[in-house]
mmCIF file of N, CA, C and O in Angstrom:
data_model
loop_
_atom_site.group_PDB
_atom_site.id
_atom_site.type_symbol
_atom_site.label_atom_id
_atom_site.label_comp_id
_atom_site.label_asym_id
_atom_site.label_seq_id
_atom_site.Cartn_x
_atom_site.Cartn_y
_atom_site.Cartn_z
ATOM 1 N N ASP A 863 108.889 90.765 117.886
ATOM 2 C CA ASP A 863 109.480 89.644 117.505
ATOM 3 C C ASP A 863 109.229 89.481 116.079
ATOM 4 O O ASP A 863 109.943 88.557 115.471
ATOM 5 N N GLU A 864 108.813 90.404 115.279
ATOM 6 C CA GLU A 864 108.548 90.451 113.798
ATOM 7 C C GLU A 864 110.282 90.732 113.067
ATOM 8 O O GLU A 864 110.380 91.884 113.429
ATOM 9 N N PRO A 865 110.695 89.441 112.616
ATOM 10 C CA PRO A 865 112.132 89.931 111.826
ATOM 11 C C PRO A 865 111.975 90.830 111.110
ATOM 12 O O PRO A 865 113.410 91.372 110.559
ATOM 13 N N ARG A 866 110.966 91.264 110.316
ATOM 14 C CA ARG A 866 111.028 91.860 109.084
ATOM 15 C C ARG A 866 111.225 93.456 109.588
ATOM 16 O O ARG A 866 111.569 94.369 108.691
ATOM 17 N N LEU A 867 111.143 93.436 111.144
ATOM 18 C CA LEU A 867 111.271 94.869 111.657
ATOM 19 C C LEU A 867 112.834 94.842 112.295
ATOM 20 O O LEU A 867 113.189 96.181 112.856
ATOM 21 N N HIS A 868 113.528 94.239 112.445
ATOM 22 C CA HIS A 868 115.063 94.252 112.737
ATOM 23 C C HIS A 868 115.626 95.336 111.902
ATOM 24 O O HIS A 868 115.489 95.528 110.654
ATOM 25 N N GLY A 869 116.431 96.153 112.779
ATOM 26 C CA GLY A 869 117.114 97.347 112.063
ATOM 27 C C GLY A 869 116.441 98.627 111.963
ATOM 28 O O GLY A 869 116.885 99.551 111.342
ATOM 29 N N ILE A 870 115.238 98.674 112.654
ATOM 30 C CA ILE A 870 114.446 99.863 112.884
ATOM 31 C C ILE A 870 114.475 100.568 114.385
ATOM 32 O O ILE A 870 114.112 99.560 114.806
ATOM 33 N N TYR A 871 114.504 101.682 114.467
ATOM 34 C CA TYR A 871 114.906 102.214 115.859
ATOM 35 C C TYR A 871 114.201 103.173 116.073
ATOM 36 O O TYR A 871 113.834 104.177 115.012
ATOM 37 N N ILE A 872 113.499 103.300 117.362
ATOM 38 C CA ILE A 872 112.533 104.577 117.723
ATOM 39 C C ILE A 872 113.800 105.586 118.231
ATOM 40 O O ILE A 872 114.387 104.968 119.023
ATOM 41 N N ASN A 873 113.751 106.957 117.582
ATOM 42 C CA ASN A 873 114.646 107.746 117.856
ATOM 43 C C ASN A 873 114.378 109.037 118.606
ATOM 44 O O ASN A 873 114.912 109.253 119.965
ATOM 45 N N ARG A 874 112.640 108.784 118.691
ATOM 46 C CA ARG A 874 112.152 109.959 119.465
ATOM 47 C C ARG A 874 110.614 109.902 119.579
ATOM 48 O O ARG A 874 110.154 109.353 118.289
ATOM 49 N N VAL A 875 109.950 110.442 120.436
ATOM 50 C CA VAL A 875 108.583 110.433 120.243
ATOM 51 C C VAL A 875 108.063 111.974 120.445
ATOM 52 O O VAL A 875 108.297 112.468 121.637
ATOM 53 N N LYS A 876 106.900 112.251 119.912
ATOM 54 C CA LYS A 876 106.567 113.726 119.973
ATOM 55 C C LYS A 876 104.935 113.792 120.573
ATOM 56 O O LYS A 876 104.199 112.824 119.464
ATOM 57 N N LEU A 877 104.748 113.885 121.596
ATOM 58 C CA LEU A 877 103.121 114.259 121.914
ATOM 59 C C LEU A 877 102.624 115.094 121.751
ATOM 60 O O LEU A 877 103.048 116.425 122.461
ATOM 61 N N ALA A 878 101.500 115.638 121.085
ATOM 62 C CA ALA A 878 100.404 116.585 120.943
ATOM 63 C C ALA A 878 100.409 117.448 122.152
ATOM 64 O O ALA A 878 100.276 116.388 122.940
ATOM 65 N N ALA A 879 99.984 118.502 122.355
ATOM 66 C CA ALA A 879 99.675 119.255 123.222
ATOM 67 C C ALA A 879 98.736 118.888 124.031
ATOM 68 O O ALA A 879 98.294 118.753 125.225
ATOM 69 N N ASN A 880 97.744 118.411 122.956
ATOM 70 C CA ASN A 880 96.283 117.961 123.634
ATOM 71 C C ASN A 880 96.172 116.384 124.016
ATOM 72 O O ASN A 880 95.284 116.019 124.380
ATOM 73 N N ARG A 881 97.400 115.695 123.548
ATOM 74 C CA ARG A 881 97.628 114.273 123.618
ATOM 75 C C ARG A 881 96.578 113.606 123.022
ATOM 76 O O ARG A 881 96.384 112.319 123.383
ATOM 77 N N SER A 882 96.077 114.069 121.892
ATOM 78 C CA SER A 882 95.349 113.225 120.817
ATOM 79 C C SER A 882 96.499 112.583 119.791
ATOM 80 O O SER A 882 95.770 111.493 119.152
ATOM 81 N N MET A 883 97.428 112.722 119.609
ATOM 82 C CA MET A 883 98.213 112.582 118.869
ATOM 83 C C MET A 883 99.684 112.358 118.656
ATOM 84 O O MET A 883 100.380 113.112 119.765
ATOM 85 N N CYS A 884 100.244 111.565 118.734
ATOM 86 C CA CYS A 884 101.609 110.784 119.031
ATOM 87 C C CYS A 884 102.518 110.255 117.793
ATOM 88 O O CYS A 884 102.263 109.475 117.163
ATOM 89 N N THR A 885 103.286 111.303 117.432
ATOM 90 C CA THR A 885 104.165 110.879 116.483
ATOM 91 C C THR A 885 105.568 109.996 116.875
ATOM 92 O O THR A 885 106.292 110.557 117.766
ATOM 93 N N VAL A 886 105.828 109.129 116.240
ATOM 94 C CA VAL A 886 106.776 108.278 116.651
ATOM 95 C C VAL A 886 107.798 108.466 115.607
ATOM 96 O O VAL A 886 107.424 108.070 114.323
ATOM 97 N N PHE A 887 109.017 108.794 115.785
ATOM 98 C CA PHE A 887 110.178 108.767 114.878
ATOM 99 C C PHE A 887 111.328 107.857 114.793
ATOM 100 O O PHE A 887 111.827 107.563 115.945
ATOM 101 N N PHE A 888 111.416 107.129 113.644
ATOM 102 C CA PHE A 888 111.813 106.079 113.360
ATOM 103 C C PHE A 888 113.334 106.460 112.830
ATOM 104 O O PHE A 888 113.399 107.312 111.521
ATOM 105 N N TYR A 889 114.305 105.575 113.001
ATOM 106 C CA TYR A 889 115.682 105.359 112.040
ATOM 107 C C TYR A 889 116.075 104.185 111.571
ATOM 108 O O TYR A 889 116.073 103.212 112.444
ATOM 109 N N THR A 890 116.624 104.115 110.271
ATOM 110 C CA THR A 890 117.078 102.966 109.987
ATOM 111 C C THR A 890 118.289 103.226 109.416
ATOM 112 O O THR A 890 118.358 103.916 108.321
ATOM 113 N N PRO A 891 119.224 102.537 109.803
ATOM 114 C CA PRO A 891 120.770 102.617 109.032
ATOM 115 C C PRO A 891 120.408 102.472 107.275
ATOM 116 O O PRO A 891 121.335 103.152 106.558
ATOM 117 N N GLY A 892 119.599 101.671 106.895
ATOM 118 C CA GLY A 892 119.374 101.902 105.546
ATOM 119 C C GLY A 892 118.586 103.009 104.717
ATOM 120 O O GLY A 892 118.498 103.395 103.951
ATOM 121 N N GLY A 893 118.369 104.040 105.878
ATOM 122 C CA GLY A 893 117.799 105.212 105.230
ATOM 123 C C GLY A 893 116.538 105.234 104.718
ATOM 124 O O GLY A 893 115.868 104.425 105.598
ATOM 125 N N ILE A 894 115.820 106.398 104.482
ATOM 126 C CA ILE A 894 114.344 106.871 104.535
ATOM 127 C C ILE A 894 114.036 105.303 103.393
ATOM 128 O O ILE A 894 112.578 104.843 103.268
ATOM 129 N N ALA A 895 114.418 105.036 102.304
ATOM 130 C CA ALA A 895 114.311 104.057 101.428
ATOM 131 C C ALA A 895 113.855 102.411 102.303
ATOM 132 O O ALA A 895 112.821 101.823 101.977
ATOM 133 N N ASP A 896 114.507 102.318 103.296
ATOM 134 C CA ASP A 896 114.379 101.365 103.813
ATOM 135 C C ASP A 896 113.299 101.338 105.037
ATOM 136 O O ASP A 896 112.612 100.443 104.969
ATOM 137 N N TYR A 897 112.979 102.607 105.397
ATOM 138 C CA TYR A 897 112.092 102.838 106.522
ATOM 139 C C TYR A 897 110.910 102.933 105.886
ATOM 140 O O TYR A 897 109.650 102.106 106.245
ATOM 141 N N GLU A 898 110.783 103.255 104.234
ATOM 142 C CA GLU A 898 109.425 103.235 103.626
ATOM 143 C C GLU A 898 109.095 101.800 103.206
ATOM 144 O O GLU A 898 108.183 101.336 103.198
ATOM 145 N N ALA A 899 109.948 101.221 103.328
ATOM 146 C CA ALA A 899 109.983 99.753 102.914
ATOM 147 C C ALA A 899 109.170 98.989 104.087
ATOM 148 O O ALA A 899 108.662 98.110 104.029
ATOM 149 N N LYS A 900 109.509 99.146 105.381
ATOM 150 C CA LYS A 900 109.169 98.926 106.324
ATOM 151 C C LYS A 900 107.789 99.594 107.117
ATOM 152 O O LYS A 900 107.427 99.100 108.053
ATOM 153 N N ARG A 901 107.580 100.574 106.696
ATOM 154 C CA ARG A 901 106.627 101.227 107.098
ATOM 155 C C ARG A 901 104.911 100.725 107.017
ATOM 156 O O ARG A 901 104.460 100.805 108.044
ATOM 157 N N PRO A 902 104.627 99.840 106.141
ATOM 158 C CA PRO A 902 103.895 99.167 106.075
ATOM 159 C C PRO A 902 103.391 98.070 107.439
ATOM 160 O O PRO A 902 102.086 97.855 107.647
ATOM 161 N N LEU A 903 104.320 97.565 107.906
ATOM 162 C CA LEU A 903 104.342 96.357 108.907
ATOM 163 C C LEU A 903 104.002 97.458 109.956
ATOM 164 O O LEU A 903 103.753 97.046 110.950
ATOM 165 N N LEU A 904 104.467 98.576 110.176
ATOM 166 C CA LEU A 904 104.368 99.425 111.473
ATOM 167 C C LEU A 904 102.844 99.615 111.663
ATOM 168 O O LEU A 904 102.413 99.604 112.494
ATOM 169 N N VAL A 905 102.263 99.881 110.313
ATOM 170 C CA VAL A 905 100.629 100.515 110.342
ATOM 171 C C VAL A 905 99.945 99.376 110.440
ATOM 172 O O VAL A 905 99.396 99.522 111.173
ATOM 173 N N MET A 906 100.492 97.879 109.983
ATOM 174 C CA MET A 906 100.044 96.901 110.464
ATOM 175 C C MET A 906 99.690 96.486 111.805
ATOM 176 O O MET A 906 98.604 96.214 112.217
ATOM 177 N N TYR A 907 100.958 96.961 112.381
ATOM 178 C CA TYR A 907 100.873 96.724 114.028
ATOM 179 C C TYR A 907 100.505 97.783 114.872
ATOM 180 O O TYR A 907 100.218 97.770 115.932
ATOM 181 N N LYS A 908 99.984 98.778 114.211
ATOM 182 C CA LYS A 908 99.548 100.186 114.844
ATOM 183 C C LYS A 908 98.533 99.627 115.906
ATOM 184 O O LYS A 908 98.293 100.176 117.266
ATOM 185 N N PRO A 909 97.497 98.948 115.806
ATOM 186 C CA PRO A 909 96.550 98.788 116.710
ATOM 187 C C PRO A 909 96.815 97.989 118.141
ATOM 188 O O PRO A 909 96.541 98.389 118.795
ATOM 189 N N THR A 910 97.933 96.959 117.894
ATOM 190 C CA THR A 910 98.466 96.524 118.627
ATOM 191 C C THR A 910 99.223 97.505 119.590
ATOM 192 O O THR A 910 99.351 97.244 121.126
ATOM 193 N N LEU A 911 100.027 98.176 119.042
ATOM 194 C CA LEU A 911 100.807 99.006 119.616
ATOM 195 C C LEU A 911 99.837 100.074 120.437
ATOM 196 O O LEU A 911 100.399 100.382 121.587
ATOM 197 N N ARG A 912 98.591 100.623 119.983
ATOM 198 C CA ARG A 912 97.975 101.649 120.902
ATOM 199 C C ARG A 912 97.283 100.653 121.874
ATOM 200 O O ARG A 912 97.011 101.324 122.901
ATOM 201 N N THR A 913 97.124 99.157 122.042
ATOM 202 C CA THR A 913 96.625 98.619 122.803
ATOM 203 C C THR A 913 97.515 98.175 123.821
ATOM 204 O O THR A 913 97.106 98.731 125.276
ATOM 205 N N ALA A 914 98.816 98.156 123.552
ATOM 206 C CA ALA A 914 99.812 98.176 124.537
ATOM 207 C C ALA A 914 99.904 99.230 125.449
ATOM 208 O O ALA A 914 100.337 99.419 126.561
ATOM 209 N N LEU A 915 99.874 100.338 124.373
ATOM 210 C CA LEU A 915 100.315 101.837 125.256
ATOM 211 C C LEU A 915 99.027 101.971 125.997
ATOM 212 O O LEU A 915 99.256 102.782 127.244
ATOM 213 N N SER A 916 97.852 102.057 125.617
ATOM 214 C CA SER A 916 96.630 102.055 126.863
ATOM 215 C C SER A 916 96.723 101.235 127.836
ATOM 216 O O SER A 916 96.119 101.891 128.891
ATOM 217 N N LYS A 917 97.528 100.535 127.898
ATOM 218 C CA LYS A 917 97.471 99.459 129.243
ATOM 219 C C LYS A 917 98.520 100.293 130.272
ATOM 220 O O LYS A 917 98.559 100.027 131.192
ATOM 221 N N THR A 918 99.322 101.386 129.639
ATOM 222 C CA THR A 918 100.263 101.700 130.553
ATOM 223 C C THR A 918 100.394 103.354 130.839
ATOM 224 O O THR A 918 100.428 103.601 131.681
ATOM 225 N N LEU A 919 99.227 104.006 130.001
ATOM 226 C CA LEU A 919 99.004 105.180 130.230
ATOM 227 C C LEU A 919 97.775 105.220 131.401
ATOM 228 O O LEU A 919 96.880 104.269 131.471
ATOM 229 N N HIS A 920 97.494 106.331 132.180
ATOM 230 C CA HIS A 920 96.636 106.494 132.946
ATOM 231 C C HIS A 920 95.446 107.230 132.585
ATOM 232 O O HIS A 920 94.899 107.531 133.250
ATOM 233 N N GLY A 921 95.492 107.911 131.252
ATOM 234 C CA GLY A 921 94.426 108.797 130.725
ATOM 235 C C GLY A 921 93.247 108.143 130.484
ATOM 236 O O GLY A 921 93.190 106.583 130.354
ATOM 237 N N ARG A 922 92.293 108.964 129.934
ATOM 238 C CA ARG A 922 91.372 108.066 129.620
ATOM 239 C C ARG A 922 91.032 107.482 128.241
ATOM 240 O O ARG A 922 90.675 106.648 127.847
ATOM 241 N N TYR A 923 91.782 108.547 127.191
ATOM 242 C CA TYR A 923 92.389 108.451 126.072
ATOM 243 C C TYR A 923 93.727 108.107 125.609
ATOM 244 O O TYR A 923 94.373 107.994 126.161
ATOM 245 N N THR A 924 93.813 106.938 124.471
ATOM 246 C CA THR A 924 94.890 106.556 124.081
ATOM 247 C C THR A 924 95.368 107.362 122.602
ATOM 248 O O THR A 924 93.874 107.731 121.909
ATOM 249 N N PRO A 925 96.498 107.972 122.705
ATOM 250 C CA PRO A 925 96.397 109.152 121.656
ATOM 251 C C PRO A 925 96.712 108.194 119.946
ATOM 252 O O PRO A 925 97.051 106.903 120.070
ATOM 253 N N ASP A 926 96.549 108.673 119.248
ATOM 254 C CA ASP A 926 96.321 108.053 117.766
ATOM 255 C C ASP A 926 98.237 108.408 117.440
ATOM 256 O O ASP A 926 98.876 108.968 117.616
ATOM 257 N N LEU A 927 98.473 107.142 116.623
ATOM 258 C CA LEU A 927 99.986 107.016 116.605
ATOM 259 C C LEU A 927 100.092 107.484 114.956
ATOM 260 O O LEU A 927 99.674 107.056 113.958
ATOM 261 N N MET A 928 101.028 107.979 114.527
ATOM 262 C CA MET A 928 101.607 108.104 113.390
ATOM 263 C C MET A 928 103.299 108.078 113.163
ATOM 264 O O MET A 928 103.982 108.616 114.363
ATOM 265 N N PHE A 929 103.313 107.633 112.110
ATOM 266 C CA PHE A 929 104.976 106.907 112.228
ATOM 267 C C PHE A 929 105.450 108.226 110.940
ATOM 268 O O PHE A 929 105.224 108.383 110.016
ATOM 269 N N ASP A 930 106.963 108.288 111.216
ATOM 270 C CA ASP A 930 107.846 109.415 110.424
ATOM 271 C C ASP A 930 108.981 108.831 110.365
ATOM 272 O O ASP A 930 109.637 108.446 111.783
ATOM 273 N N PHE A 931 109.988 109.257 109.517
ATOM 274 C CA PHE A 931 111.657 108.582 109.433
ATOM 275 C C PHE A 931 112.274 109.986 110.114
ATOM 276 O O PHE A 931 111.572 111.086 109.976
ATOM 277 N N ASP A 932 113.204 109.846 110.701
ATOM 278 C CA ASP A 932 114.095 110.603 111.699
ATOM 279 C C ASP A 932 115.151 110.868 110.994
ATOM 280 O O ASP A 932 116.018 110.154 111.267
ATOM 281 N N ALA A 933 115.376 111.895 110.184
ATOM 282 C CA ALA A 933 117.006 112.177 109.299
ATOM 283 C C ALA A 933 117.752 112.405 110.292
ATOM 284 O O ALA A 933 119.053 112.664 109.759
ATOM 285 N N GLN A 934 117.664 112.825 111.649
ATOM 286 C CA GLN A 934 118.555 113.361 112.294
ATOM 287 C C GLN A 934 119.867 112.557 112.568
ATOM 288 O O GLN A 934 120.035 111.468 112.921
#
């Protein structure tokens, strides 16, 4: 419910073969400049996102999260 993150959308997610890294690709209608402005908030919420992810995964480890802009 963070209003500063409105207008940013998850386009796709890529999980590494060894499941240690998960790249989350975001899209913003404002382009890469808008994404870069909002990226620090994503990084700030990274621990919360990993905790929520760990509660839904059935594995022993939770992958590290990376955020990237999806230009597709």
